[in-house]
Every structure is written in C-alpha cells, then in structure tokens.
Coordinates of C-alpha atoms and ligand atoms in Angstrom, one line a residue:
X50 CA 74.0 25.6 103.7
X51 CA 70.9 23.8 103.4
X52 CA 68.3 24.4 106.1
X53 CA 65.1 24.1 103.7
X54 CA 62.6 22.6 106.1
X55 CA 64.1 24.0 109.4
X56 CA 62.1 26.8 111.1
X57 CA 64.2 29.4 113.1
X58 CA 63.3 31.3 116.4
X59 CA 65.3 33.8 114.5
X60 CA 67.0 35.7 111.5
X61 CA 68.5 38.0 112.2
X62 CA 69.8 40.1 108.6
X63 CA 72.9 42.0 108.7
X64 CA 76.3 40.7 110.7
X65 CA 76.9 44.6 112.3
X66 CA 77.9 44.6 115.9
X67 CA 74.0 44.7 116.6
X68 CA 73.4 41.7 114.2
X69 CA 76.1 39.5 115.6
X70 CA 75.8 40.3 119.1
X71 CA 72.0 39.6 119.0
X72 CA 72.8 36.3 117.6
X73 CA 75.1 35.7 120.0
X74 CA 72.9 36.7 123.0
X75 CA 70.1 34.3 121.5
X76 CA 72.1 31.7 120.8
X77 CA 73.2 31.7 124.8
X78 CA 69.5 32.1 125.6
X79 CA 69.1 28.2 123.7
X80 CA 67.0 30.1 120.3
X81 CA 67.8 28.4 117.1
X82 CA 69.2 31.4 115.3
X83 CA 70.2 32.1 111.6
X84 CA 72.3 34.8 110.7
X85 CA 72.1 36.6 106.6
X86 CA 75.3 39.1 106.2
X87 CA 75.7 40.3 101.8
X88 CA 79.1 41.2 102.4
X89 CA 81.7 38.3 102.9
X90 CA 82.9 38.8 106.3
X91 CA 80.6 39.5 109.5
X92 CA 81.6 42.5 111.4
X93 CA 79.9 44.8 109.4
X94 CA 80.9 48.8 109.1
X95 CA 82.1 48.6 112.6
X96 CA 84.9 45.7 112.0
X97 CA 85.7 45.8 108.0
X98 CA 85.1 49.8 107.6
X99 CA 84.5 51.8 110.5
X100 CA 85.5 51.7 114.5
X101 CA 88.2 49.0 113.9
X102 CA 90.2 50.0 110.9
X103 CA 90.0 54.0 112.0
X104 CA 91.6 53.3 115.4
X105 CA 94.2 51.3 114.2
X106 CA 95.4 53.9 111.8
X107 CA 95.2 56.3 114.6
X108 CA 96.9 54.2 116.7
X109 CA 99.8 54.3 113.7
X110 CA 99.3 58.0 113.6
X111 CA 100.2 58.6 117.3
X112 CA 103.4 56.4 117.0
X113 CA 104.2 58.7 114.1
X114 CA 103.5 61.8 116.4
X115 CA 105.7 60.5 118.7
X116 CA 108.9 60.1 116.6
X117 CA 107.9 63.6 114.8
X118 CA 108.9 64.5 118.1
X119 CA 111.6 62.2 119.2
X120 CA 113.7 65.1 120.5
X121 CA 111.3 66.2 123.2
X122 CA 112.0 63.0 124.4
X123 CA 115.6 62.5 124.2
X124 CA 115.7 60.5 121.2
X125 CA 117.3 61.6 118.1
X126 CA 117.7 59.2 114.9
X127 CA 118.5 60.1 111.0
X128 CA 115.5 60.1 108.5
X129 CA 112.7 59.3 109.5
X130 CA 110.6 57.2 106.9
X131 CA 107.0 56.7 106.8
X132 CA 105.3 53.7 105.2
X133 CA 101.6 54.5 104.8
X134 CA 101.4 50.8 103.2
X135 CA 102.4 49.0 106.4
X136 CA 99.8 50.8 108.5
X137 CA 96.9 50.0 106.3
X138 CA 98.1 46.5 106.1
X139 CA 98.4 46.5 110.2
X140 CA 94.9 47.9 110.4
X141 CA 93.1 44.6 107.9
X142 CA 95.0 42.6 109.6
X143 CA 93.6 43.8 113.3
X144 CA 90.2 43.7 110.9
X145 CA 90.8 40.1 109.9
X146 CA 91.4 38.9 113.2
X147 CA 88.1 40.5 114.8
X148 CA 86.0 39.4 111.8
X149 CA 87.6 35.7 112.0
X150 CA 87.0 35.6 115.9
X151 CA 83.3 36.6 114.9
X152 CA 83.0 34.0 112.6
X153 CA 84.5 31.4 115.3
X154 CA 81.8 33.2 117.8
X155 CA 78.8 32.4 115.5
X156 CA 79.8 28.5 115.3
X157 CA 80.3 28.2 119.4
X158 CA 76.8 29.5 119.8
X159 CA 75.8 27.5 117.2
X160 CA 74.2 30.4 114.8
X161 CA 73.7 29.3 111.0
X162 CA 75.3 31.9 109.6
X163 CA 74.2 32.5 105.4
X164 CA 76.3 34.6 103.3
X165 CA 73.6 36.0 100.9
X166 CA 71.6 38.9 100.7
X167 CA 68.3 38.8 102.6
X168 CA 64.8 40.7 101.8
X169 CA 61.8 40.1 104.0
X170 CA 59.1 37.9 102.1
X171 CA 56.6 37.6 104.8
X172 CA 56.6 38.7 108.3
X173 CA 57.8 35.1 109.2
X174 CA 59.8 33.8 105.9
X175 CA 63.0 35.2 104.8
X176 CA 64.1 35.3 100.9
X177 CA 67.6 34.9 99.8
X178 CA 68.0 36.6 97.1
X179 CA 71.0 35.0 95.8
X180 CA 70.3 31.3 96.2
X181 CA 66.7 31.8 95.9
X182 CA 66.1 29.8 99.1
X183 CA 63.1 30.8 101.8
X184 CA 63.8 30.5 105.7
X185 CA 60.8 30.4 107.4
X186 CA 61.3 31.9 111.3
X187 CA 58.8 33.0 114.2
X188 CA 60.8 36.7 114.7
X189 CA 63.2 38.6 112.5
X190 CA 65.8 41.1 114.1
X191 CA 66.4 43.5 111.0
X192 CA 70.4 44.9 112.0
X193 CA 71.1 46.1 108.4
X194 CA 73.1 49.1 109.3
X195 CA 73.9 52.3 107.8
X196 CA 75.7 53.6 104.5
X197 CA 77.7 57.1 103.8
X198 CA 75.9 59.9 102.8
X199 CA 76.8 61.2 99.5
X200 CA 74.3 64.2 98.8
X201 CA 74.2 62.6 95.2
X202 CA 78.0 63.6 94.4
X203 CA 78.9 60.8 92.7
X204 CA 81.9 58.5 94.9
X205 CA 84.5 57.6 92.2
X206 CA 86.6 55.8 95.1
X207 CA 89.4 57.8 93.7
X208 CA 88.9 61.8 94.2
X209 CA 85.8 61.6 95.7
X210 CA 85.7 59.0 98.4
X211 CA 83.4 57.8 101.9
X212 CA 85.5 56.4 104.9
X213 CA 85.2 52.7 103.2
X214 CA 87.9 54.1 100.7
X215 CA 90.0 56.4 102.9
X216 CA 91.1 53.4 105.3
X217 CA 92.5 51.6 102.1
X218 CA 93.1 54.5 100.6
X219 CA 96.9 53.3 98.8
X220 CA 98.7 56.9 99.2
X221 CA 98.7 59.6 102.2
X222 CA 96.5 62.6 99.9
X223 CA 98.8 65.7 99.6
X224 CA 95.4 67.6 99.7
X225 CA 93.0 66.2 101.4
X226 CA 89.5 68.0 101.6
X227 CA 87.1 66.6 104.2
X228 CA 83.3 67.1 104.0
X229 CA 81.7 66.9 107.4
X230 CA 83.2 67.5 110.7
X231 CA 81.7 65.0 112.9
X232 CA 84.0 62.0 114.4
X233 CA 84.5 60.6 111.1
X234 CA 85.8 63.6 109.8
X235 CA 87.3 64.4 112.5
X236 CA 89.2 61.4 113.6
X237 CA 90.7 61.2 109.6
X238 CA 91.7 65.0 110.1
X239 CA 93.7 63.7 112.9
X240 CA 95.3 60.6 111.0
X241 CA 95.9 62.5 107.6
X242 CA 96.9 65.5 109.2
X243 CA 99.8 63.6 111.1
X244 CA 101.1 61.9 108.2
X245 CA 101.5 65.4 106.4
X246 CA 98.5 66.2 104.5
X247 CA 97.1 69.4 104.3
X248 CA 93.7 68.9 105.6
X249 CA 90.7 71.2 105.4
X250 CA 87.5 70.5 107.4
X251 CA 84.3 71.8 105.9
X252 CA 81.1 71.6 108.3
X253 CA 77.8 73.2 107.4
X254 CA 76.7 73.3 111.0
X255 CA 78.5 76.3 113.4
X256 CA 81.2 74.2 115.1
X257 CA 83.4 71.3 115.1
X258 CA 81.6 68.0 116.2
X259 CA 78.4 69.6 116.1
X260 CA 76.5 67.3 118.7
X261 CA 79.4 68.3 121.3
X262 CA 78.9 71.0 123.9
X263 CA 79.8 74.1 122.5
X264 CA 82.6 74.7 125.1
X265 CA 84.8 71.4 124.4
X266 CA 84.2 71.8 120.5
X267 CA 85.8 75.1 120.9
X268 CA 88.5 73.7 122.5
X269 CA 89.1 70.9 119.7
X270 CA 88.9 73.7 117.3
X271 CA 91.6 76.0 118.7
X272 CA 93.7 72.6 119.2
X273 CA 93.4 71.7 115.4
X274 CA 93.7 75.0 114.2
X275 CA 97.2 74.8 116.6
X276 CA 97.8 71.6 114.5
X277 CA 97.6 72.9 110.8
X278 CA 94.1 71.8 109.9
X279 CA 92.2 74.3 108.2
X280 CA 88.2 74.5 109.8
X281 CA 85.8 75.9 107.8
X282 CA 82.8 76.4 109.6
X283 CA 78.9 77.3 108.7
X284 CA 80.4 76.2 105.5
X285 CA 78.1 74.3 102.4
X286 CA 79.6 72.3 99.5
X287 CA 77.5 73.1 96.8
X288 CA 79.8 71.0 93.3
X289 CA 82.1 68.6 93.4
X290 CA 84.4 68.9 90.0
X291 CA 87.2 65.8 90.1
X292 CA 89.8 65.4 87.3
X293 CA 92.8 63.5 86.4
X294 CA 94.7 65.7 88.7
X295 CA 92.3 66.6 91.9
X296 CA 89.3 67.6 92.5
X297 CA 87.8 71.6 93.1
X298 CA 85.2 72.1 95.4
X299 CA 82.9 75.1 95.4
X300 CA 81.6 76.0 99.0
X301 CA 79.4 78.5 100.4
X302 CA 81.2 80.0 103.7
X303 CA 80.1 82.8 105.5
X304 CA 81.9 85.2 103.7
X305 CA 81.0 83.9 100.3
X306 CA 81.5 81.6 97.6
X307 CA 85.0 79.6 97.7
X308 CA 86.9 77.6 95.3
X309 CA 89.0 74.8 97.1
X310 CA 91.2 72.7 95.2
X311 CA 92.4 69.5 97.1
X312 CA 93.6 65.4 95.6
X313 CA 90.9 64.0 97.2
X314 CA 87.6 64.9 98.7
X315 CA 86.2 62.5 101.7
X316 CA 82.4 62.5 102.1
X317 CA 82.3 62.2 106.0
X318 CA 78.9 64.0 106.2
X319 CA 76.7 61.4 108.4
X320 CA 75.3 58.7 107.1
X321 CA 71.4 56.7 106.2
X322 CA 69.9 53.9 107.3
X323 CA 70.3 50.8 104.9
X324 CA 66.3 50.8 104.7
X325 CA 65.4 50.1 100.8
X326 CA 65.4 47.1 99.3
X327 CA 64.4 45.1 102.6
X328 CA 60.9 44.1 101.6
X329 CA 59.7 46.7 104.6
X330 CA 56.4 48.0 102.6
X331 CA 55.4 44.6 101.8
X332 CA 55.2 43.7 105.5
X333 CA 54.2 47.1 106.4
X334 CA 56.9 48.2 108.8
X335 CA 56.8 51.8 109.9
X336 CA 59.8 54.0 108.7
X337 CA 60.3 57.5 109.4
X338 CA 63.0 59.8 107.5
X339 CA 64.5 56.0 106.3
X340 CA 64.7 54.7 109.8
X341 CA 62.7 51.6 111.0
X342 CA 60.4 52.7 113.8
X343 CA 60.9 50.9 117.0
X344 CA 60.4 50.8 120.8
X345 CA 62.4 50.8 123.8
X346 CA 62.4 47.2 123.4
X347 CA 62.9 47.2 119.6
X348 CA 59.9 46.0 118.5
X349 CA 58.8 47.6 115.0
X350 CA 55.2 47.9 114.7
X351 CA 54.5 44.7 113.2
X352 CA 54.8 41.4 115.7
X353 CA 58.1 39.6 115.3
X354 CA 59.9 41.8 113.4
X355 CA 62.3 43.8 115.6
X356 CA 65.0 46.4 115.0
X357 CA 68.4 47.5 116.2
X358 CA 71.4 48.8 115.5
X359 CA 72.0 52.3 113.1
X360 CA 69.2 51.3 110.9
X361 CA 66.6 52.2 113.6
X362 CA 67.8 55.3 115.0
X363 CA 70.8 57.6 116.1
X364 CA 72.9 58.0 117.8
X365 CA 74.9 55.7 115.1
X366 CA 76.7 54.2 117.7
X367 CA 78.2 50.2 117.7
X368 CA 77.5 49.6 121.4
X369 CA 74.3 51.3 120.9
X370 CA 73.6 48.7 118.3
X371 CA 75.2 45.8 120.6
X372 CA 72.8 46.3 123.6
X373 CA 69.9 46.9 121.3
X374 CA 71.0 43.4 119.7
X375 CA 71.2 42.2 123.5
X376 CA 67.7 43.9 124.1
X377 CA 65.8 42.4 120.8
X378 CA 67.5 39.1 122.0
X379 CA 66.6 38.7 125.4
X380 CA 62.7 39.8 123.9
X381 CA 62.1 37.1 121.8
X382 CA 63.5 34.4 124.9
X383 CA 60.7 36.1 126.6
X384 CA 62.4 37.9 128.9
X385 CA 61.9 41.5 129.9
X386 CA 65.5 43.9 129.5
X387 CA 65.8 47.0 130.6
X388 CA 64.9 49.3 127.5
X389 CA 68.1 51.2 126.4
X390 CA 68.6 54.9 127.8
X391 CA 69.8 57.4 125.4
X392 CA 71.7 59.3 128.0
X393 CA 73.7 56.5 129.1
X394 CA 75.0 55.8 125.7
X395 CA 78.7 57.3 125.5
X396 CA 80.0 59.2 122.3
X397 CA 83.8 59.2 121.9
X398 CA 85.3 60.7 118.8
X399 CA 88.8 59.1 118.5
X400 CA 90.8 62.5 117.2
X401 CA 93.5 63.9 118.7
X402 CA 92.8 65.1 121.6
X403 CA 90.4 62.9 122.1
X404 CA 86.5 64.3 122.9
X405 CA 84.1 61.8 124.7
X406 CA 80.4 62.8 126.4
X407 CA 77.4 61.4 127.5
X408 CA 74.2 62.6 129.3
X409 CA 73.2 66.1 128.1
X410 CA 75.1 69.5 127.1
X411 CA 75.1 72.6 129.0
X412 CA 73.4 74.3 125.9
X413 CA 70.6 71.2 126.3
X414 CA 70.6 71.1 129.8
X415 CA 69.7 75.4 129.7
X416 CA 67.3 74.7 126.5
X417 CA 65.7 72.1 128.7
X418 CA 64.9 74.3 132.0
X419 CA 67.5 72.7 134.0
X420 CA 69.1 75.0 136.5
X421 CA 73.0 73.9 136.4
X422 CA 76.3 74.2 138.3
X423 CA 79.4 73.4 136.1
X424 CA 82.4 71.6 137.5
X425 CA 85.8 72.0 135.0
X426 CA 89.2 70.8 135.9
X427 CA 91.9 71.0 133.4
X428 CA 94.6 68.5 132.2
X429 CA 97.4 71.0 133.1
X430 CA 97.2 70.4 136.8
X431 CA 97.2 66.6 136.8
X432 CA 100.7 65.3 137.3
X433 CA 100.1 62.5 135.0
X434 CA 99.0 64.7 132.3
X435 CA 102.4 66.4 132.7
X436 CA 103.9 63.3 132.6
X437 CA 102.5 61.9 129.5
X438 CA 103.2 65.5 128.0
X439 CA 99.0 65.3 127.2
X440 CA 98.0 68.0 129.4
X441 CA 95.8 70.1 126.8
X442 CA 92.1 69.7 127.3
X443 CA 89.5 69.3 130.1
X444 CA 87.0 68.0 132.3
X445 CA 83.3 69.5 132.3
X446 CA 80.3 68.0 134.3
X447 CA 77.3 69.4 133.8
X448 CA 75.1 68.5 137.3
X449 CA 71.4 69.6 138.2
X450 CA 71.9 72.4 140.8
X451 CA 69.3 71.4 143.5
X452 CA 69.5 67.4 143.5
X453 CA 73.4 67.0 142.2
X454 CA 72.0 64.8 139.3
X455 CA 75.0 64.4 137.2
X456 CA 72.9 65.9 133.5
X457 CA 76.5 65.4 131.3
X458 CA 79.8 65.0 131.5
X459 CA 82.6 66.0 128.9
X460 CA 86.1 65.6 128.2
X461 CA 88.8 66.7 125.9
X462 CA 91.4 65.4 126.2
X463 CA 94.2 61.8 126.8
X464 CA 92.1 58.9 126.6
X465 CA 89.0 60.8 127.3
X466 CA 87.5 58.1 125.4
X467 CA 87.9 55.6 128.5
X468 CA 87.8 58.3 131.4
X469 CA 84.1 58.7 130.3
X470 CA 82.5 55.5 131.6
X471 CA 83.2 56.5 135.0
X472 CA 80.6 59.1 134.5
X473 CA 78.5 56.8 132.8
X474 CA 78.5 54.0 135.4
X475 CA 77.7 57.0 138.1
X476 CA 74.7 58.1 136.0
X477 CA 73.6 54.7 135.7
X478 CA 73.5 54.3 139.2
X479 CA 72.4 57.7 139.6
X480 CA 75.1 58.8 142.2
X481 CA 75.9 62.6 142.3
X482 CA 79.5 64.3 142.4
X483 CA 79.6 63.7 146.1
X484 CA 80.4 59.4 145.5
X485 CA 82.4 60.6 142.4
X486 CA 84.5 62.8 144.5
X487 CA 84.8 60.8 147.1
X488 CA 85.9 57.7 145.2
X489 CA 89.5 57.5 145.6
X490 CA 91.2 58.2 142.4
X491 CA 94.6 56.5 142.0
X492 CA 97.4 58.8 142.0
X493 CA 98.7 60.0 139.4
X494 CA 96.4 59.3 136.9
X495 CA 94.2 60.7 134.5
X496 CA 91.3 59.7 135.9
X497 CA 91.9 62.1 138.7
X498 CA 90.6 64.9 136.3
X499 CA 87.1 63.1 137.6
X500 CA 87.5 63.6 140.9
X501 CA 88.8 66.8 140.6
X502 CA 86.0 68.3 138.2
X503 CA 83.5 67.1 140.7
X504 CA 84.4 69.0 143.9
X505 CA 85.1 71.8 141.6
X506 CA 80.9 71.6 141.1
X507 CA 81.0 73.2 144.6
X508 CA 84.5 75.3 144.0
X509 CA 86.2 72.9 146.3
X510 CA 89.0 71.2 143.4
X511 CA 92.2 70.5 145.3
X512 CA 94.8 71.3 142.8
X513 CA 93.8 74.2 141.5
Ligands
FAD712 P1 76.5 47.8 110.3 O1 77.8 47.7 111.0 O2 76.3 48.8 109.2 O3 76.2 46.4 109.8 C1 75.1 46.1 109.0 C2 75.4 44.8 108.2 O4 74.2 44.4 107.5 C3 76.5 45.1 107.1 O5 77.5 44.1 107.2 C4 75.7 44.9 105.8 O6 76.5 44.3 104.8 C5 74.6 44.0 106.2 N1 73.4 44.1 105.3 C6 72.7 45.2 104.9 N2 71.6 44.9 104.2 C7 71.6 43.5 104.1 C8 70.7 42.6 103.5 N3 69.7 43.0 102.8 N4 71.0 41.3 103.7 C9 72.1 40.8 104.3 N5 73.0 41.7 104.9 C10 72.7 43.0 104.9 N6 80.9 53.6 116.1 C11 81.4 53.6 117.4 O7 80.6 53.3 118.3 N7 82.7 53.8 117.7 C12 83.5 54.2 116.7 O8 84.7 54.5 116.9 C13 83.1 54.3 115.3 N8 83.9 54.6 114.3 C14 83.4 54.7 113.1 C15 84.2 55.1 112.1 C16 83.8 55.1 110.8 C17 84.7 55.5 109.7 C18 82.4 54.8 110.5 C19 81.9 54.9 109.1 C20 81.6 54.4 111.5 C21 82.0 54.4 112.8 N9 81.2 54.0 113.9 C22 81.7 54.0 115.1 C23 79.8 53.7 113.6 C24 79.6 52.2 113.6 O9 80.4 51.6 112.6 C25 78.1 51.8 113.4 O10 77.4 52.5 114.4 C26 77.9 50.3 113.6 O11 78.7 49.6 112.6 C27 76.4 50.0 113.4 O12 76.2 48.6 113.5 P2 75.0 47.9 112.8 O13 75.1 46.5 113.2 O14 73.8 48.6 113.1 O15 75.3 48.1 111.3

C-alpha cells in the first residue's frame, strides 16, 4: 500500500487484540489510523496462537469426555475413535474465521492496515523494515505483544515446544511433560490429558495456578490428581536433553534431583514482552524488567507514544489489552476514559474444572490488613450442578468485614469462566453481597452458586 505523503493520527504496531481493537475504537472516533502487524494474519497470539485455538481444542476435549463416558449417560456405542487431526483442523478454522472477520473489521473502519514489520524511527515517523517505507503520524499506540518464555532451552518445535507448536502439534504426545503450571499449562493438562496422554505438571512456585487463592488451587490440584495428571510442585527444571526418541528432563523437587523422561516437553512458563527490536532507546521510552512503562491512561513517558496490551504490563490478559486499546484510543481523540482498574480485570483459566477470579485473594486481602468474612457455597448443592453431572468445585467471595466491599471472588468449577462477571459488574458498581443476594437468580442454574455464596458471607445460604 502506498501512503508515502499521508500523515496518520495513528500507528498503531502490532494486530493483538489491543492493536486491533484500538484501531477500531479510533477509527469510530473519525482518526485516520494505520495499522503494522509482521505476521500475516491480524489477531495476534490471542486469535492464531493463544485464547482462540486453546478453547477450541478444549471444547473438542470435553466432547471427548463426554463419550469416554457415554454410559453414565445411557449411551453405549462400539469403538470409539479419536481423530486428533480433525480437532486441530476445527480449531484454524474457528482461527481463520475470527482473523478474516478482523481483517473485514479494519476495512469498515477504514484502518490502513500494512503487513510489515514496524520499528519506531522518530517519536512521530514509523520505519518499515521490509519495504523500507516511512509513515509519518502525530501518536503511536505500540500493542506488540508478548512471546513464550524459554529460559534459553532451545524450542526445536518438535520435543521441546511453546503453546504456538502444541495447538498444531500433528500427534496427541504419549508423554507429555509440561513446564509451568499457570493457565497455559494448565488448560493443555486438561486437553492432553483427555485425549490419553500421560501428563506431568512441573511448577517451581508451591501450588497449581500460582496467582490463584491458595484454597481453589488446592481444589484444582486434588481434582487433577483425581484425573491422572501428575503435579509436581516447588519443582525447577534445571536441563532439557531431547533425542530422536523423547526428551529427559532433570528437575529439582523437593525431595531431590529427578530424571523425567517424556515425548515432548511444553514450555508453558509465562511469557516477555516483545520489547527489543522496536527502536524504544532511540526515542527514549522507559522500560522496566522488558515492559514499556505506562499510565493509567497508557501514555509512555514520551508524548505520543502510548502503550497497551501484554507488552506494558501484566496481568497478560486479551481484554486487558482490548480496553487498554479502547483507553489509548479514546486519549488521542481527546477524550478522557476511565483509566483501567486492575481488580476489575477477570482471570479465567479454561481447564477442567474451570478456575476464574477477580478482585483480591484471601492470602492478599490478610497480607493487605483487610479484616475479612468468607462466603463459600459448593456445586454439590445446586440442582443444576447435579444435573449437568458438574457438581465438583466452589464458590468463594472474599468481602471487607465492616463495609461488605466485595475484595474477591473465586470459583472452581462449570463455566466458572462466565459465572465471574457477575462479581465483576457488582465490584464495578461497588454493590456488596446484600444486592448480589438479593438479585434473583434463575432457578436452576449455576449462577445460583452466586447468590448462595453471598448470604453464606453472613451464614444465611439457603441450601445448605
Ligand atoms: P499479541 O496478541 O501478542 O499481539 C501482538 C502482535 O504484534 C502480534 O501479532 C505480533 O506479530 C505483532 N508484532 C510484534 N512486534 C511487531 C513489530 N515490530 N511490527 C509489527 N508487528 C509486530 N488471554 C486471555 O485473556 N484469555 C485466554 O483464554 C488466553 N489464552 C491464552 C492461551 C495461550 C496458549 C496463550 C499463549 C495466551 C493466552 N492468552 C489468553 C493471553 C493472550 O493471548 C494475550 O494476553 C493477548 O494476545 C495479548 O494481546 P496483545 O495485543 O497485547 O499482543
């Protein structure tokens, strides 16, 4: 595309769900906006790599669930036959639709979108490094995302692999070995786990989904270990060896030094800002520990140039990265948005069960000087639970005892990865358990579990 003497209200580099979103929201707000994604689809981790592909092959894994247990059910059949092939081509295709419909997004609101690799030159001109062309602009939203850590073990894509290979990966691992027991190695636990392979969860920090309140990871932990996945906790990976045949690990537990031998080893150990290469020194933008410093209203520290998305700072989140594209939009149209709050942003974790918080944990909310009541209910005693046969897991709010300020609120358990935003719109608008009890919960559903956890603040749950 040639836009040589055209100057841009902005460019935007990197076509994540905080890149595209912001250029959406500033194409709406009438700015003339280019968008510069390397890769050749937009969509970034999130669409091609990440959120997308994941809970697609999830989705396949809990079909498979359900016919490994047909006759709970009623339903018997003859030989059951699993074709890892056809869910990884179901998930690109669910990929290629989103990524096209982004594509189709950026032309309606008129966004010039460059497929090329972008490095800052000045704080208002743009260099493509491929074509060699300059874009001159009055702001730049830098949305240029994240990357796997590796720990310098060196990713063959074959025994040692990040998530990008493991959701095209072409057979089901008999071994798998998975570094890192956040929700990405937590949520492939789940998928490889139900199609047969022997999985085994290393984590160097003390629990399972270490951000998580101590309580609910316990739970996931007891409910995995129920499933056949192997946890090993407090746990280093100190050499990676792979061969023709597999690949041996040697770990540092508690206990000792270990030798695991598994096919494959996934690298699922958080990930770093896509910082380098950017042109950041030249211009003089502040980094800290690799991410780009930036304020409530994404600003960096140099005028124009703003910052969103995982490349600024965790949580590594795609609707964190959305709203702060929103945010950094609305900015540069001159308006003034609400600056993001980090305790409104939910975490889910897509493994089965599911695990989904927001707001603080009761270990924070202590370490902070909060005096707390907790309010639990469990699965077990809602009807549709029952129903669903999904009845494992639970409901904990974690509230301020003298005002009722709802601090947290965390589930494990069905769908707990939707159930949560009735918390979060309630923090929002800073209601207290008594409007979230007294909202009337349809019956029988899951999200009774809310209702229920919040009288049981003041021991007053009903069916229990
Ligand atoms: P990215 O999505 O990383 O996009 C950045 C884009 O910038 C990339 O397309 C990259 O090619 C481009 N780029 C980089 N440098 C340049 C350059 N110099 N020039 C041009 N283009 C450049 N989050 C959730 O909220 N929910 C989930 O369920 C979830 N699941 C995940 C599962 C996995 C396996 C992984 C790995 C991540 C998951 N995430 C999830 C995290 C989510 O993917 C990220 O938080 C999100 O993608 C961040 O968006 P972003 O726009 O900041 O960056």
């Amino acid at each position: 595309m040639s836009n040589a003497n055209k100057t841009y209200d902005v460019v935007i580099i990197g076509g994540g769900p905080g890149g595209y979103v912001a250029a959406i929201r500033a194409g709406q707000l009438g700015l003339h906006v280019a968008l510069v994604e390397k890769e050749s689809t937009l969509g970034g981790v999130c669409l091609n790599w990440g959120c997308i592909p994941t809970k697609a092959l999830l989705k396949n894994a809990e079909v498979l669930a359900y016919m490994q247990d047909a006759a709970r059910w009623g339903i018997a059949f003859d030989n059951l036959r699993v074709d890892w092939g056809a869910a990884i081509s179901r998930s690109r295709q669910v990929v290629k639709r989103l990524t096209t419909g982004v594509a189709s997004l950026m032309k309606k609101n008129k966004v010039d979108v460059y497929s090329d690799e972008a490095e800052l030159d000045t704080a208002t001109s743009i260099l493509l490094k491929k074509s060699g062309q300059k874009l001159s602009t009055k702001n730049i939203i830098i949305a240029t995302g994240s990357s796997a850590n590796t720990f310098g073990f060196a990713v063959d894509g074959k025994r040692v692999i990040t998530s990008n290979e493991a959701v095209v990966i072409k057979d089901v691992p008999k071994r798998i070995l998975i570094m890192g027991a956040g929700a990405v190695g937590t949520e492939f636990a789940s998928i490889f786990r139900t199609y047969g392979s022997d999985v085994t969860l290393i984590e160097m920090l003390g629990h399972i989904l270490p951000p998580e309140d101590d309580e609910i990871a316990d739970l996931l932990a007891k409910e995995f270990t129920r499933q056949g996945v192997k946890l090993l906790m407090s746990t280093k990976v100190e050499s990676i060896t792979p061969s023709d045949t597999g690949v041996t690990v040697q770990v540092t537990a508690p206990d000792g030094a270990k030798t695991l031998e598994g096919d494959v080893i996934l690298l699922a150990a958080g990930r770093s800002p896509n910082s380098k290469g950017l042109g950041l020194e030249k211009v003089g933008v502040k980094v800290e520990r690799g991410f780009i410093v930036s304020d409530g209203q994404q600003r960096t520290n140099v005028p124009g140039i703003y910052a969103i998305g995982d490349v600024t700072k965790p949580p590594l989140l795609a609707h964190k990265a959305m709203r702060e594209g929103e945010i950094a939009a609305e900015v540069i149209a001159g308006r003034s948005p609400k600056p993001l709050d980090i305790n409104l942003i939910p975490h889910p974790t897509y493994c089965t069960p599911q695990v989904a918080s927001i707001g603080l944990t009761e270990q924070q909310a202590k370490a902070q000087g909060f005096k707390i009541k907790i309010g639990r209910f469990p699965y077990r005693a809602i009807g549709k639970a029952l129903a669903i046969n999904e009845y494992e897991g639970q409901v904990k709010l974690v509230i301020e005892e003298q005002y009722g300020e709802i601090l947290g609120a965390h589930i494990i358990g069905p769908d707990a990865t939707e159930g949560i935003h009735e918390i979060g719109l309630a923090k929002s608008a800073e209601l207290t358990t008594a409007e979230v009890s007294q909202a009337i919960h349809a019956h029988p559903t899951l999200a009774e579990a809310m209702g229920e956890a919040a009288l049981a603040v003041d021991g007053h749950a009903i069916h229990i």
